[in-house]
JSON list of C-alpha atoms in Angstrom, two decimals:
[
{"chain": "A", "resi": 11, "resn": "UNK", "atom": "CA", "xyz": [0.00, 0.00, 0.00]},
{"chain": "A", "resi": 12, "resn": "UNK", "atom": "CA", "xyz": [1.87, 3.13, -1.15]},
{"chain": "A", "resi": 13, "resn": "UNK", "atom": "CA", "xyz": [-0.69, 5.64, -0.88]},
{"chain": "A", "resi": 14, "resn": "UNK", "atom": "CA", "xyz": [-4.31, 6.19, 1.26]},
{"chain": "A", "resi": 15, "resn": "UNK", "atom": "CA", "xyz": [-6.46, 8.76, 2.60]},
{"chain": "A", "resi": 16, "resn": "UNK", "atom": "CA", "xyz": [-6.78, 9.68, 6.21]},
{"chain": "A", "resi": 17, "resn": "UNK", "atom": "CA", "xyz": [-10.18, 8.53, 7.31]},
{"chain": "A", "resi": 18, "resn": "UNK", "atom": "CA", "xyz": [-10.24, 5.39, 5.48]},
{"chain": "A", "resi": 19, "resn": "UNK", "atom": "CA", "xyz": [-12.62, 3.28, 7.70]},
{"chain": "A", "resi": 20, "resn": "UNK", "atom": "CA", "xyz": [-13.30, -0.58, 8.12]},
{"chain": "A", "resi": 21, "resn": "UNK", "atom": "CA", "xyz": [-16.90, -1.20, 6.46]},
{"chain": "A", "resi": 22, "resn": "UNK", "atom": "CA", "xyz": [-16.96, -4.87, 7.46]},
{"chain": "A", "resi": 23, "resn": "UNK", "atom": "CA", "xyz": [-18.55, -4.61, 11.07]},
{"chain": "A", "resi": 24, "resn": "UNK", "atom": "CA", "xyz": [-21.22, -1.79, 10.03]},
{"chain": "A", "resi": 25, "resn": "UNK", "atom": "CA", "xyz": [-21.54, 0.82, 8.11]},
{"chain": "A", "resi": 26, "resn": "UNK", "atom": "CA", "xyz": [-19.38, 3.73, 7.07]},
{"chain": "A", "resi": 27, "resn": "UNK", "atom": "CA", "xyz": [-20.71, 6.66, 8.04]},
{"chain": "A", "resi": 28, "resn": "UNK", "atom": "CA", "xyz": [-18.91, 9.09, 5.96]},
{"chain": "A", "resi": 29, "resn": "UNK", "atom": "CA", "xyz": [-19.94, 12.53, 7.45]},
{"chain": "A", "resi": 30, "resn": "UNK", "atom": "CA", "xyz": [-16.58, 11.48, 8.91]},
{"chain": "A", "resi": 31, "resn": "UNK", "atom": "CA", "xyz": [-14.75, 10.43, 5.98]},
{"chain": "A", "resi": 32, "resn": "UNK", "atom": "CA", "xyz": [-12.75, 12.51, 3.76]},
{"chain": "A", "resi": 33, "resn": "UNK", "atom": "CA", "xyz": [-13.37, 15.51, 1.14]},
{"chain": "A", "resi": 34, "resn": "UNK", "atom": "CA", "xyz": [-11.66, 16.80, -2.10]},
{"chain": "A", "resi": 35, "resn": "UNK", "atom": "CA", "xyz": [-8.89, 14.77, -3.07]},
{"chain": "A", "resi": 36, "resn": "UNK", "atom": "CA", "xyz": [-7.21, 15.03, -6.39]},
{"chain": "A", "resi": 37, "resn": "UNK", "atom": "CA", "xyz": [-4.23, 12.68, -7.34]},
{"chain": "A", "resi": 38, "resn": "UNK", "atom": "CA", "xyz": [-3.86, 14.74, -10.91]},
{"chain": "A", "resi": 39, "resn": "UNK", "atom": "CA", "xyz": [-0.29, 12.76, -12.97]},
{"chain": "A", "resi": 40, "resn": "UNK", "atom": "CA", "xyz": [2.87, 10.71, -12.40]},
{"chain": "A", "resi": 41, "resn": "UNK", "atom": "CA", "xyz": [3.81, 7.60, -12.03]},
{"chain": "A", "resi": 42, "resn": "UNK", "atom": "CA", "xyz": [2.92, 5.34, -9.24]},
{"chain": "A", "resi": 43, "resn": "UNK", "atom": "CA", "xyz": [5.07, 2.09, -9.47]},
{"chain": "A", "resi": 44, "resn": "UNK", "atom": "CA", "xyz": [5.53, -0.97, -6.96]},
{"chain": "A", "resi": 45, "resn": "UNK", "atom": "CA", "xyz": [9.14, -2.93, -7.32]},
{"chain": "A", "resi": 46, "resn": "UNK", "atom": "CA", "xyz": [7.32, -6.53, -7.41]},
{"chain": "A", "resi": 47, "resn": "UNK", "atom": "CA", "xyz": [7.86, -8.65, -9.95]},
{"chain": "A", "resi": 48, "resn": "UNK", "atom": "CA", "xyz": [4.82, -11.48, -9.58]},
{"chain": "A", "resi": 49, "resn": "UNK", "atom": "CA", "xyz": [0.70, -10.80, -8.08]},
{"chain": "A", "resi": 50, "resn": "UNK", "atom": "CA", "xyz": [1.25, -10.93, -4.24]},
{"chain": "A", "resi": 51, "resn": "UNK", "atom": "CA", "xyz": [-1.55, -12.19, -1.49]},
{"chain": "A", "resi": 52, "resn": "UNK", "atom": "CA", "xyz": [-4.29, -11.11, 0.05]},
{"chain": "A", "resi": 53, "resn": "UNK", "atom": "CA", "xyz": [-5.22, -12.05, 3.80]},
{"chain": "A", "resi": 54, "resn": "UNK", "atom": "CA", "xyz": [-2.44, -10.93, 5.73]},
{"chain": "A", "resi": 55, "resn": "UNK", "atom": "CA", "xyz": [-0.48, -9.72, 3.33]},
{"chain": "A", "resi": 56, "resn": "UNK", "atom": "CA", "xyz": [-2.83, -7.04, 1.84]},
{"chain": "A", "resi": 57, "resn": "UNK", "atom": "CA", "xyz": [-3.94, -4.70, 4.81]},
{"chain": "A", "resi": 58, "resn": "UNK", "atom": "CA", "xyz": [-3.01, -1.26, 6.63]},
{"chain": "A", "resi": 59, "resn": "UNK", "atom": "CA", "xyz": [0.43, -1.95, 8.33]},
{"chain": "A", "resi": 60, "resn": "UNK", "atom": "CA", "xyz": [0.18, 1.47, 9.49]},
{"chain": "A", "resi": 61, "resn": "UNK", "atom": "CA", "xyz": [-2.60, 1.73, 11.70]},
{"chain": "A", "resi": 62, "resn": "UNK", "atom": "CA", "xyz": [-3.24, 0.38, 14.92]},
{"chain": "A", "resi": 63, "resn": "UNK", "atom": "CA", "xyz": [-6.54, -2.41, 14.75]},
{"chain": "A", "resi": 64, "resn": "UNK", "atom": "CA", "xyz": [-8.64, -2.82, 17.93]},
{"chain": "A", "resi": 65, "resn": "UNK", "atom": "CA", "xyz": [-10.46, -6.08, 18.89]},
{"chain": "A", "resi": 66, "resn": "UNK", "atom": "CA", "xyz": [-12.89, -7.44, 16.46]},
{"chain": "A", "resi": 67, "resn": "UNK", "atom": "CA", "xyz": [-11.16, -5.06, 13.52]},
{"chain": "A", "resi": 68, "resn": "UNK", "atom": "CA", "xyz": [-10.30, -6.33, 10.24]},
{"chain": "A", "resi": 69, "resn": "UNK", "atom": "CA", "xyz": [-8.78, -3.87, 7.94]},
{"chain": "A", "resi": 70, "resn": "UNK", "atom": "CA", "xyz": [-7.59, -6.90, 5.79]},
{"chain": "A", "resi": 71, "resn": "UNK", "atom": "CA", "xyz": [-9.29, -6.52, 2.81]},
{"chain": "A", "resi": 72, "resn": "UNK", "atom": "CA", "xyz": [-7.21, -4.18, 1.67]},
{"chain": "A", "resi": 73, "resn": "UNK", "atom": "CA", "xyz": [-4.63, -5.14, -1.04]},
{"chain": "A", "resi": 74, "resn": "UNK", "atom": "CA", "xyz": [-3.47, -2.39, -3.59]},
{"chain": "A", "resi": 75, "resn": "UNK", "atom": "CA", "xyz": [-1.00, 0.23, -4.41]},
{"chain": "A", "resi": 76, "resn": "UNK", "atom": "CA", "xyz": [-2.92, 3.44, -4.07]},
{"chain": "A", "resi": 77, "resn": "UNK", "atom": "CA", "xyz": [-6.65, 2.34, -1.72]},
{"chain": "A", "resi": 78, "resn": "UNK", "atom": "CA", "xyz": [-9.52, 5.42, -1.14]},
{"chain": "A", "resi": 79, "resn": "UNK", "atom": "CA", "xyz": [-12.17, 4.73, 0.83]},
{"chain": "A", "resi": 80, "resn": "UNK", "atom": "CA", "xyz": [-14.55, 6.91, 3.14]},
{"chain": "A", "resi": 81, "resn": "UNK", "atom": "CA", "xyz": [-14.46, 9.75, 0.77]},
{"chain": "A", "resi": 82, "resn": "UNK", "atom": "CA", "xyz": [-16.38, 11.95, -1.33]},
{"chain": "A", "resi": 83, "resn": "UNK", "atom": "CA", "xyz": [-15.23, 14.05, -4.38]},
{"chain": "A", "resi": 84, "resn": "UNK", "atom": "CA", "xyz": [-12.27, 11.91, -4.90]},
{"chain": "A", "resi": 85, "resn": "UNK", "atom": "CA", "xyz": [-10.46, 12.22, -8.80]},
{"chain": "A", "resi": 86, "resn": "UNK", "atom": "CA", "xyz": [-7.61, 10.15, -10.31]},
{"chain": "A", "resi": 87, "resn": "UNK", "atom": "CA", "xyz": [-6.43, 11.37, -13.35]},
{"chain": "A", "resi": 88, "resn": "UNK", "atom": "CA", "xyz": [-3.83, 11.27, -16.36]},
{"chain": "A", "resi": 89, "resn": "UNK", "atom": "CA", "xyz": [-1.74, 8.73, -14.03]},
{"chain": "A", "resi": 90, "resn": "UNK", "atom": "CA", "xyz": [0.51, 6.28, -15.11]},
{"chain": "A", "resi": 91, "resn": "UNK", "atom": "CA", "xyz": [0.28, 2.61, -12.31]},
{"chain": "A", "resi": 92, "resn": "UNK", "atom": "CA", "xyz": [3.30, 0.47, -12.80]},
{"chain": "A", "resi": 93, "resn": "UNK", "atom": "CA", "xyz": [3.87, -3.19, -11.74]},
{"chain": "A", "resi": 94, "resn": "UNK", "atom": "CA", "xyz": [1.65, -2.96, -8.88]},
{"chain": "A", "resi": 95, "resn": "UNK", "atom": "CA", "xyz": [1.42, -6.69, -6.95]},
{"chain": "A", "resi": 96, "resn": "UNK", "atom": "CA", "xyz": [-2.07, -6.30, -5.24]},
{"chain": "A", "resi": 97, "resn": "UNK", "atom": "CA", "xyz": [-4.59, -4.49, -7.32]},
{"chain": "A", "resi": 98, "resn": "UNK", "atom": "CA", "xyz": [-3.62, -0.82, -8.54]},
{"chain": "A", "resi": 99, "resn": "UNK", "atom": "CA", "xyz": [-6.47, 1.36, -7.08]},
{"chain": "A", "resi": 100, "resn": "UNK", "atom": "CA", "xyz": [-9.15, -0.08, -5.14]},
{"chain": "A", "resi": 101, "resn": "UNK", "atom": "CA", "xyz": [-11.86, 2.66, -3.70]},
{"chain": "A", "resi": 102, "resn": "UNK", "atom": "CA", "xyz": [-14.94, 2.34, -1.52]},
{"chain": "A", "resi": 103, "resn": "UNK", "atom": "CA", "xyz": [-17.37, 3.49, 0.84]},
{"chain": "A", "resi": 104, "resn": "UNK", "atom": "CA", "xyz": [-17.26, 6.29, -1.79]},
{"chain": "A", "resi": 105, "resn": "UNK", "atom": "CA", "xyz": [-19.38, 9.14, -3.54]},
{"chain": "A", "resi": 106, "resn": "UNK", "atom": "CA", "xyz": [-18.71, 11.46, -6.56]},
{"chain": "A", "resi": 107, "resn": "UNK", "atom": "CA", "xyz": [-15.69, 9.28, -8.10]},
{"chain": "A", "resi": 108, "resn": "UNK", "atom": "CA", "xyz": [-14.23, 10.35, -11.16]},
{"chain": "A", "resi": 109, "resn": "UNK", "atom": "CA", "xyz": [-11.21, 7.91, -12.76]},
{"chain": "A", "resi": 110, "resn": "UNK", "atom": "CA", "xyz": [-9.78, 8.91, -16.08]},
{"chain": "A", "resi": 111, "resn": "UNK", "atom": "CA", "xyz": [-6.78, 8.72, -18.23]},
{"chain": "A", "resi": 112, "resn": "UNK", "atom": "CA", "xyz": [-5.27, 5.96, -16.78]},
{"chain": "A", "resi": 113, "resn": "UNK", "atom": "CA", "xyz": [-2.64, 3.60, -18.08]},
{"chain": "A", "resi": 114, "resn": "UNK", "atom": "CA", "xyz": [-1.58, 0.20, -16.13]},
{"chain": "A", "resi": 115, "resn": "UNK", "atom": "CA", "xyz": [2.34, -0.86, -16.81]},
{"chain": "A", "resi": 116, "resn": "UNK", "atom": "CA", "xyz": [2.31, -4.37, -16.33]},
{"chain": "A", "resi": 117, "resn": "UNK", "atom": "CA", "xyz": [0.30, -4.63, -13.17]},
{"chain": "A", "resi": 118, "resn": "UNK", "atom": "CA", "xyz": [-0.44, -7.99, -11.94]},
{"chain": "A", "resi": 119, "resn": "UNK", "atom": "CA", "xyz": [-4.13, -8.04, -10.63]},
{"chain": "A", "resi": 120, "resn": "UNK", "atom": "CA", "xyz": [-6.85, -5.78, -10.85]},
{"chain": "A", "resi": 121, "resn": "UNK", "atom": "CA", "xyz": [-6.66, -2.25, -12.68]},
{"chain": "A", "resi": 122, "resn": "UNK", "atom": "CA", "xyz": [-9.82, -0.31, -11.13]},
{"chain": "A", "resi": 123, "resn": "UNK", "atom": "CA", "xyz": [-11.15, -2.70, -8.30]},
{"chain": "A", "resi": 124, "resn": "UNK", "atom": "CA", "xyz": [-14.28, -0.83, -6.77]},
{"chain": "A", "resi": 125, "resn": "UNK", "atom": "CA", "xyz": [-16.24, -2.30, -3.69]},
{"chain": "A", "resi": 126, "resn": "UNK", "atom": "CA", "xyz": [-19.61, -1.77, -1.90]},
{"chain": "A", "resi": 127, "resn": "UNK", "atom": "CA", "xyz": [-21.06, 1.40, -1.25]},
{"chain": "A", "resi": 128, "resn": "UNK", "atom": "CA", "xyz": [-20.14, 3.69, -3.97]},
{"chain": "A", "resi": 129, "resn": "UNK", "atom": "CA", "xyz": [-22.33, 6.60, -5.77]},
{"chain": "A", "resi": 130, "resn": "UNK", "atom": "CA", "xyz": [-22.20, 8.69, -8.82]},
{"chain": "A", "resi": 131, "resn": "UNK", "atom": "CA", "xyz": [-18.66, 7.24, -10.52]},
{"chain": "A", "resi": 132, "resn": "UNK", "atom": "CA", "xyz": [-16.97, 7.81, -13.65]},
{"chain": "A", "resi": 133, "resn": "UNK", "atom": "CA", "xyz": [-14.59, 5.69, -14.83]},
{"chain": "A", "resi": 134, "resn": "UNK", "atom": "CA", "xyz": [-13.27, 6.84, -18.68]},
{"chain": "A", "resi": 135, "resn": "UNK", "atom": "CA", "xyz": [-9.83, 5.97, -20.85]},
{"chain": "A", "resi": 136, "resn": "UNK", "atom": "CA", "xyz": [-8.38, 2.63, -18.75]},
{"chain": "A", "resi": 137, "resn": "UNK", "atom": "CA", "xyz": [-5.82, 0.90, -20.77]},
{"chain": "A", "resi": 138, "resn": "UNK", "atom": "CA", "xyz": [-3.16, -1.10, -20.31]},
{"chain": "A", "resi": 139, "resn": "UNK", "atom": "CA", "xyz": [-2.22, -4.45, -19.35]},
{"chain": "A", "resi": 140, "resn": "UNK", "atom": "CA", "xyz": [-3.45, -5.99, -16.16]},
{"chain": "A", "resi": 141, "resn": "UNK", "atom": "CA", "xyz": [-3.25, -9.51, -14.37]},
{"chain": "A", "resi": 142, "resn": "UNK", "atom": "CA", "xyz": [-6.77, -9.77, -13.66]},
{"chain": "A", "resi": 143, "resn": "UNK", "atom": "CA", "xyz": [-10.33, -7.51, -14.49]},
{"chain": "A", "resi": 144, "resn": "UNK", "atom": "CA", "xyz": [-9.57, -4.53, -16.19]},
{"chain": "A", "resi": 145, "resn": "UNK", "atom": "CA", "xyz": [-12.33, -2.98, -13.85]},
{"chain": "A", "resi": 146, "resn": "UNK", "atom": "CA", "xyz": [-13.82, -4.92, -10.99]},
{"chain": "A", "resi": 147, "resn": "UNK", "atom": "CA", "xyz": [-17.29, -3.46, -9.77]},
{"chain": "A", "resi": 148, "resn": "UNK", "atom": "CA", "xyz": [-17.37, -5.89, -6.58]},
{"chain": "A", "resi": 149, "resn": "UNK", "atom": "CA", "xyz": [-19.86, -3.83, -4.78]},
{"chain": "A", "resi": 150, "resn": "UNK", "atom": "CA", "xyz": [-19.47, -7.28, -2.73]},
{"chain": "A", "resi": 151, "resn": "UNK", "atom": "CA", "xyz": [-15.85, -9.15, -2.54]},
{"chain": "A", "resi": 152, "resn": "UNK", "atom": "CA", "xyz": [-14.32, -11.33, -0.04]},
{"chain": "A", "resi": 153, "resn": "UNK", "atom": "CA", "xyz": [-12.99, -10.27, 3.47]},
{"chain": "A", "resi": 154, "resn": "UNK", "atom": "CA", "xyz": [-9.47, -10.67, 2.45]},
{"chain": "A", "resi": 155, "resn": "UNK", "atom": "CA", "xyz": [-10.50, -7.98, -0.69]},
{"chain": "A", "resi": 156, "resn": "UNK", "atom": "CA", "xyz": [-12.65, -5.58, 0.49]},
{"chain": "A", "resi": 157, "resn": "UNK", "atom": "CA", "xyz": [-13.52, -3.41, 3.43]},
{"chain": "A", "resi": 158, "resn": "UNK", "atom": "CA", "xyz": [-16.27, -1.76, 2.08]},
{"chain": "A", "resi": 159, "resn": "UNK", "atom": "CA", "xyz": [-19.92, -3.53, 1.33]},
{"chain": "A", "resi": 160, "resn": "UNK", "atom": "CA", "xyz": [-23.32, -2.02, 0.11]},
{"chain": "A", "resi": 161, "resn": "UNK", "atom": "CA", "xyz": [-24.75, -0.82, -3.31]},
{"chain": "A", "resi": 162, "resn": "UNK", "atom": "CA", "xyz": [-23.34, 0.83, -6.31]},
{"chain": "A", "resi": 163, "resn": "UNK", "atom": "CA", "xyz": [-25.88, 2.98, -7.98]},
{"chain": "A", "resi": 164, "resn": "UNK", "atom": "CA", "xyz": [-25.17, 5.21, -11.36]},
{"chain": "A", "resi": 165, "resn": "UNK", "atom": "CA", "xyz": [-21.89, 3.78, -12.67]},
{"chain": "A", "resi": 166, "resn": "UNK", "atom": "CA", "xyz": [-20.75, 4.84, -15.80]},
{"chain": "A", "resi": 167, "resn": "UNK", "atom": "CA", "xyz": [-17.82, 3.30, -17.12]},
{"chain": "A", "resi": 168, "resn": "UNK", "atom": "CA", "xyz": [-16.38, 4.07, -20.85]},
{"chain": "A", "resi": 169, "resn": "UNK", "atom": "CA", "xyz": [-13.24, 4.03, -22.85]},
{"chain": "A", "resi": 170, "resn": "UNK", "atom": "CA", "xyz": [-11.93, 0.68, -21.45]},
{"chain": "A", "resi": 171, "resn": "UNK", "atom": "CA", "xyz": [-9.02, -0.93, -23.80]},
{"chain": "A", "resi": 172, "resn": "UNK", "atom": "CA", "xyz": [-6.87, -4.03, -22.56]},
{"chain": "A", "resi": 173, "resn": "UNK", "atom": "CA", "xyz": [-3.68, -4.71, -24.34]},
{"chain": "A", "resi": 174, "resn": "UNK", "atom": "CA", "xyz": [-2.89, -7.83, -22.65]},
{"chain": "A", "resi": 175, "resn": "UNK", "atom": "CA", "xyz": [-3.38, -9.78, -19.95]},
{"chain": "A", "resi": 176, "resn": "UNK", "atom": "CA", "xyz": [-6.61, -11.43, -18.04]},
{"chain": "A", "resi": 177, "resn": "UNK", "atom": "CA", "xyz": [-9.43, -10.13, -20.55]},
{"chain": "A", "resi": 178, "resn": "UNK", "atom": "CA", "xyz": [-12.55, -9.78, -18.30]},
{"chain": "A", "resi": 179, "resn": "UNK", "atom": "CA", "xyz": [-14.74, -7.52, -16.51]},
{"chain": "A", "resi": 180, "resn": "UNK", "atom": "CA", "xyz": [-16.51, -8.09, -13.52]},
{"chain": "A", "resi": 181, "resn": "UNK", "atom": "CA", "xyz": [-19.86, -6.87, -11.83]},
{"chain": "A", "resi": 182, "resn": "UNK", "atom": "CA", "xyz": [-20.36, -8.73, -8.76]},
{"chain": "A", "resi": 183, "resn": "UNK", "atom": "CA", "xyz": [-23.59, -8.26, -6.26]},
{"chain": "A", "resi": 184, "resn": "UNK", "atom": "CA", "xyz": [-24.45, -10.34, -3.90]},
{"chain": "A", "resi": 185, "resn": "UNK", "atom": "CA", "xyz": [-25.50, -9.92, -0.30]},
{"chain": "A", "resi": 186, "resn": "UNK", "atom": "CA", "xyz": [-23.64, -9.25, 3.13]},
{"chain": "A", "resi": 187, "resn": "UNK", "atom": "CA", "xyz": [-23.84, -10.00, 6.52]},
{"chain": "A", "resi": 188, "resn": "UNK", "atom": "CA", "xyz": [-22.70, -7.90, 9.16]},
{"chain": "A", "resi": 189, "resn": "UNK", "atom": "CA", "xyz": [-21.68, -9.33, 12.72]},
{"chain": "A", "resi": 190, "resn": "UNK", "atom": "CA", "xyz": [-25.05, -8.22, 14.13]},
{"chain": "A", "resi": 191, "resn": "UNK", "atom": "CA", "xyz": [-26.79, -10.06, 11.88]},
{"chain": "A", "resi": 192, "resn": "UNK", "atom": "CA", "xyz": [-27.63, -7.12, 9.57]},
{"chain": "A", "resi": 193, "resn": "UNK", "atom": "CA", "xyz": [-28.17, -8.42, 5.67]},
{"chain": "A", "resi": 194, "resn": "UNK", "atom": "CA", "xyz": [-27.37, -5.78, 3.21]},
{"chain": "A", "resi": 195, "resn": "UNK", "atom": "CA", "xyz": [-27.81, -6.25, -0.73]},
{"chain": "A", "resi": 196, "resn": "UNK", "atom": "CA", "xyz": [-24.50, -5.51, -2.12]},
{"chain": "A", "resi": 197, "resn": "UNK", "atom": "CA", "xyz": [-26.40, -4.23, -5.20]},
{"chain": "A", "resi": 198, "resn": "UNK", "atom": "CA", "xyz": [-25.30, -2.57, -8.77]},
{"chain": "A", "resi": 199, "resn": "UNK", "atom": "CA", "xyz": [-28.45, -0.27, -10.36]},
{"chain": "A", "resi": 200, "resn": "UNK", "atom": "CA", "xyz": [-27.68, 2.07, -13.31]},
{"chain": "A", "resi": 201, "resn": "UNK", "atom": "CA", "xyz": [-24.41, 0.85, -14.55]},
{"chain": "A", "resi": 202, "resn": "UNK", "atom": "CA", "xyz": [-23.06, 1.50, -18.26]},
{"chain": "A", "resi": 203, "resn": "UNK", "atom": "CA", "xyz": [-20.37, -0.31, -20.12]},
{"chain": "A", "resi": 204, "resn": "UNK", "atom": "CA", "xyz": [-19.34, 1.24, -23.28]},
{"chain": "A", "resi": 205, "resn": "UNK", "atom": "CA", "xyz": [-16.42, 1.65, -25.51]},
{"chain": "A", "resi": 206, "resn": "UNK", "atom": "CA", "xyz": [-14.90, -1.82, -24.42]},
{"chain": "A", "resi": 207, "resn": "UNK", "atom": "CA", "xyz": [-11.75, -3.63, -26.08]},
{"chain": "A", "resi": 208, "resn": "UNK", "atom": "CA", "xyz": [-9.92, -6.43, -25.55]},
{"chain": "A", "resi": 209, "resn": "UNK", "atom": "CA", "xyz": [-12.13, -8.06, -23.38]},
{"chain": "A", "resi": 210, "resn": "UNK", "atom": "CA", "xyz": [-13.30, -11.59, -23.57]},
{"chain": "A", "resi": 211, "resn": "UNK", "atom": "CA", "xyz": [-15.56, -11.94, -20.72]},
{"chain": "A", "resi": 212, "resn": "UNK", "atom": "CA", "xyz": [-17.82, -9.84, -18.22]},
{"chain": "A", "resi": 213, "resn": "UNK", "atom": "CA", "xyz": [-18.38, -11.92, -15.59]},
{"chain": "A", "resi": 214, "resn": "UNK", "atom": "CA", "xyz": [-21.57, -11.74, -13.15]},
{"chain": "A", "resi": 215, "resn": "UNK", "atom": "CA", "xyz": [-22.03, -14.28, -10.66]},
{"chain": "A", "resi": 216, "resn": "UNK", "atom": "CA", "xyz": [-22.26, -14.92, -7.05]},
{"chain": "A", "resi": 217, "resn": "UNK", "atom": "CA", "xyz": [-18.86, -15.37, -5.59]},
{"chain": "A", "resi": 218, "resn": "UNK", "atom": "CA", "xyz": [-18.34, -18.04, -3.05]},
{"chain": "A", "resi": 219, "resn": "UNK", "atom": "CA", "xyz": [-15.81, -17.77, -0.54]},
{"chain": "A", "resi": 220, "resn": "UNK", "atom": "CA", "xyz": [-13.32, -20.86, -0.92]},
{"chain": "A", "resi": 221, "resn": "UNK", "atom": "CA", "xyz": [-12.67, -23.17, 3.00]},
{"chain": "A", "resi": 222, "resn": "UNK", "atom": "CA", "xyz": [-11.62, -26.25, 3.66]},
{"chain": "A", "resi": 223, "resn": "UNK", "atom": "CA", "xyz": [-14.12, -28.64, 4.30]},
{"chain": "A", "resi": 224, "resn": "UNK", "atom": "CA", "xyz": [-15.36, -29.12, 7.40]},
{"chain": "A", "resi": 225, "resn": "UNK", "atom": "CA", "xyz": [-14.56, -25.41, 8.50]},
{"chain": "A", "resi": 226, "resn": "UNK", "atom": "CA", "xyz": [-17.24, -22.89, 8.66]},
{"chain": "A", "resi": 227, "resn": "UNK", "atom": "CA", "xyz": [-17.16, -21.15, 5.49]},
{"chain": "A", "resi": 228, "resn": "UNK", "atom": "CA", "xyz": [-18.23, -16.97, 4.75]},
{"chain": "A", "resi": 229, "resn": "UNK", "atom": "CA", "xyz": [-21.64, -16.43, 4.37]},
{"chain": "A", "resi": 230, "resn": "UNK", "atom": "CA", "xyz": [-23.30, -15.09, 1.49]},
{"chain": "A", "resi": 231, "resn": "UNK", "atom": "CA", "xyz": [-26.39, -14.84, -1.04]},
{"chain": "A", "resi": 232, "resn": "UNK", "atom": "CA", "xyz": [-27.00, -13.71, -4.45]},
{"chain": "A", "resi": 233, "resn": "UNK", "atom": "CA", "xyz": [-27.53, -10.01, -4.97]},
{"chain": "A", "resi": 234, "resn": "UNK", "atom": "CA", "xyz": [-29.44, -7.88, -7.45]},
{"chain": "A", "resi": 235, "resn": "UNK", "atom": "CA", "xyz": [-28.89, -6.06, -10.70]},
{"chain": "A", "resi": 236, "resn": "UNK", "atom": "CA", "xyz": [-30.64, -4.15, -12.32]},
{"chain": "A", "resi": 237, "resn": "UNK", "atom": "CA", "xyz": [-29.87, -1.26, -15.28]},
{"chain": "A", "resi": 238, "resn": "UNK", "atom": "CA", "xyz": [-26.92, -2.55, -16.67]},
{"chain": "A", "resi": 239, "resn": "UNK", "atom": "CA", "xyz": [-26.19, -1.60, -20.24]},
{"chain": "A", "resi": 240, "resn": "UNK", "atom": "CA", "xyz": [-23.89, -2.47, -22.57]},
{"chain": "A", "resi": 241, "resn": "UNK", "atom": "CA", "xyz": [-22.92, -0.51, -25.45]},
{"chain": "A", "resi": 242, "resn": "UNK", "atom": "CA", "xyz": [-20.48, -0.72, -28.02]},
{"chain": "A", "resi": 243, "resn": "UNK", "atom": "CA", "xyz": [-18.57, -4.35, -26.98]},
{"chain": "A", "resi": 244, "resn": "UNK", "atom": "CA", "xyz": [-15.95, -5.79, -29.51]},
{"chain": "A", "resi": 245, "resn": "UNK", "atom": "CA", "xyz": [-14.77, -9.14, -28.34]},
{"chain": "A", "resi": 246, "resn": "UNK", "atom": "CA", "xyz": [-12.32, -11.13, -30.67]},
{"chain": "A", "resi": 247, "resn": "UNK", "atom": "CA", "xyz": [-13.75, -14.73, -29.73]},
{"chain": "A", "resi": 248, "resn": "UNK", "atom": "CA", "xyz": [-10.65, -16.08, -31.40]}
]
């Protein structure tokens, strides 16, 4: 994890209220580059080293280069993301995104991997070549990939070329229990997909955690979506 903001908060106990998150923030150029050379973990290996966790915290869904989450008004633009072992900018728990004009450098997992609880986001001119989805909408994800669970409601994303690597998209709702027994729908309304290259696959399912058998295993249930649009697809099913 290179880069976060302040407030970032863990979504996976309840949730985020963000009239205590953070406002404003622009990361406008440069280069942001990791020094791996191969996709590292998640679990224990993807989390915030720098901040104390009480009892009962997780904070271990977080595995990226540059992670947002809590915010509102937050814009990434004309940025270059190099090599990046985790995925290279995950947001969440998030309102009034834009991403655009950005180019991925032989990153080895996800390129734009948003989770739960996001509103009003713009995601325009991704390219490059990734290790895994080009863009990830996993309004739900796994513990060990996300801190942040709920809808994600008027999504527009546009512009999206791969050059090489894992050729898919994903949209992924499903539902999510909190530790007081709380079910939210992790759901994705209003989303558009256009302008989309190099991609062989969007894929929608429910996600099941994977455990050993005979261990207690993450709970979770399909989600809904509804409004999704896809416009102006070329896939090369060569």
């Amino acid at each position: 994890l290179l880069l976060r903001n302040e407030n970032a908060a863990d979504g996976t106990l309840k949730p985020v209220d963000r009239a205590e998150g953070d406002r404003d923030i622009f990361i406008l150029g440069g280069r942001w580059e990791d020094w791996h050379v191969k996709r590292a973990g998640y679990g224990k290996s993807g989390r915030f080293n720098d901040l104390p966790r009480k009892k009962g915290e997780n904070f271990y869904g977080v595995s990226t280069l540059l992670y947002f989450g809590n915010v509102s008004t937050l814009v990434i633009r004309d940025v270059v993301i190099a090599r990046a072992s985790g995925f290279a900018i995950q947001c969440g728990d998030a309102e009034d995104v834009i991403c655009e004009n950005v180019k991925f450098d032989s990153c080895y997992a996800d390129g734009f991997h948003c989770n739960g609880n996001v509103r009003n986001l713009l995601v325009r001119n991704l390219s490059g070549v990734v290790g895994d989805d080009l863009v990830a909408l996993n309004v739900y994800d796994w513990q060990d990939s996300s801190v942040n669970f709920g809808p994600g409601d008027t999504i527009l994303c546009e512009n999206l070329v791969l050059h090489r690597g894992h050729p898919a998209v994903r949209l992924q709702p499903a539902k999510y229990r909190y530790a007081d027994g709380t079910v939210v729908d992790c759901s994705l309304r209003n989303v558009v997909m256009r302008g989309v290259r190099g991609i062989n696959c969007f894929k929608m399912y429910l996600q099941t955690p994977a455990y050993d058998i005979g261990t207690a295993h993450e709970w979770g249930e399909p989600g809904t979506a509804e409004n999704i649009w896809f416009e102006d697809v070329e896939i090369d099913l060569d």
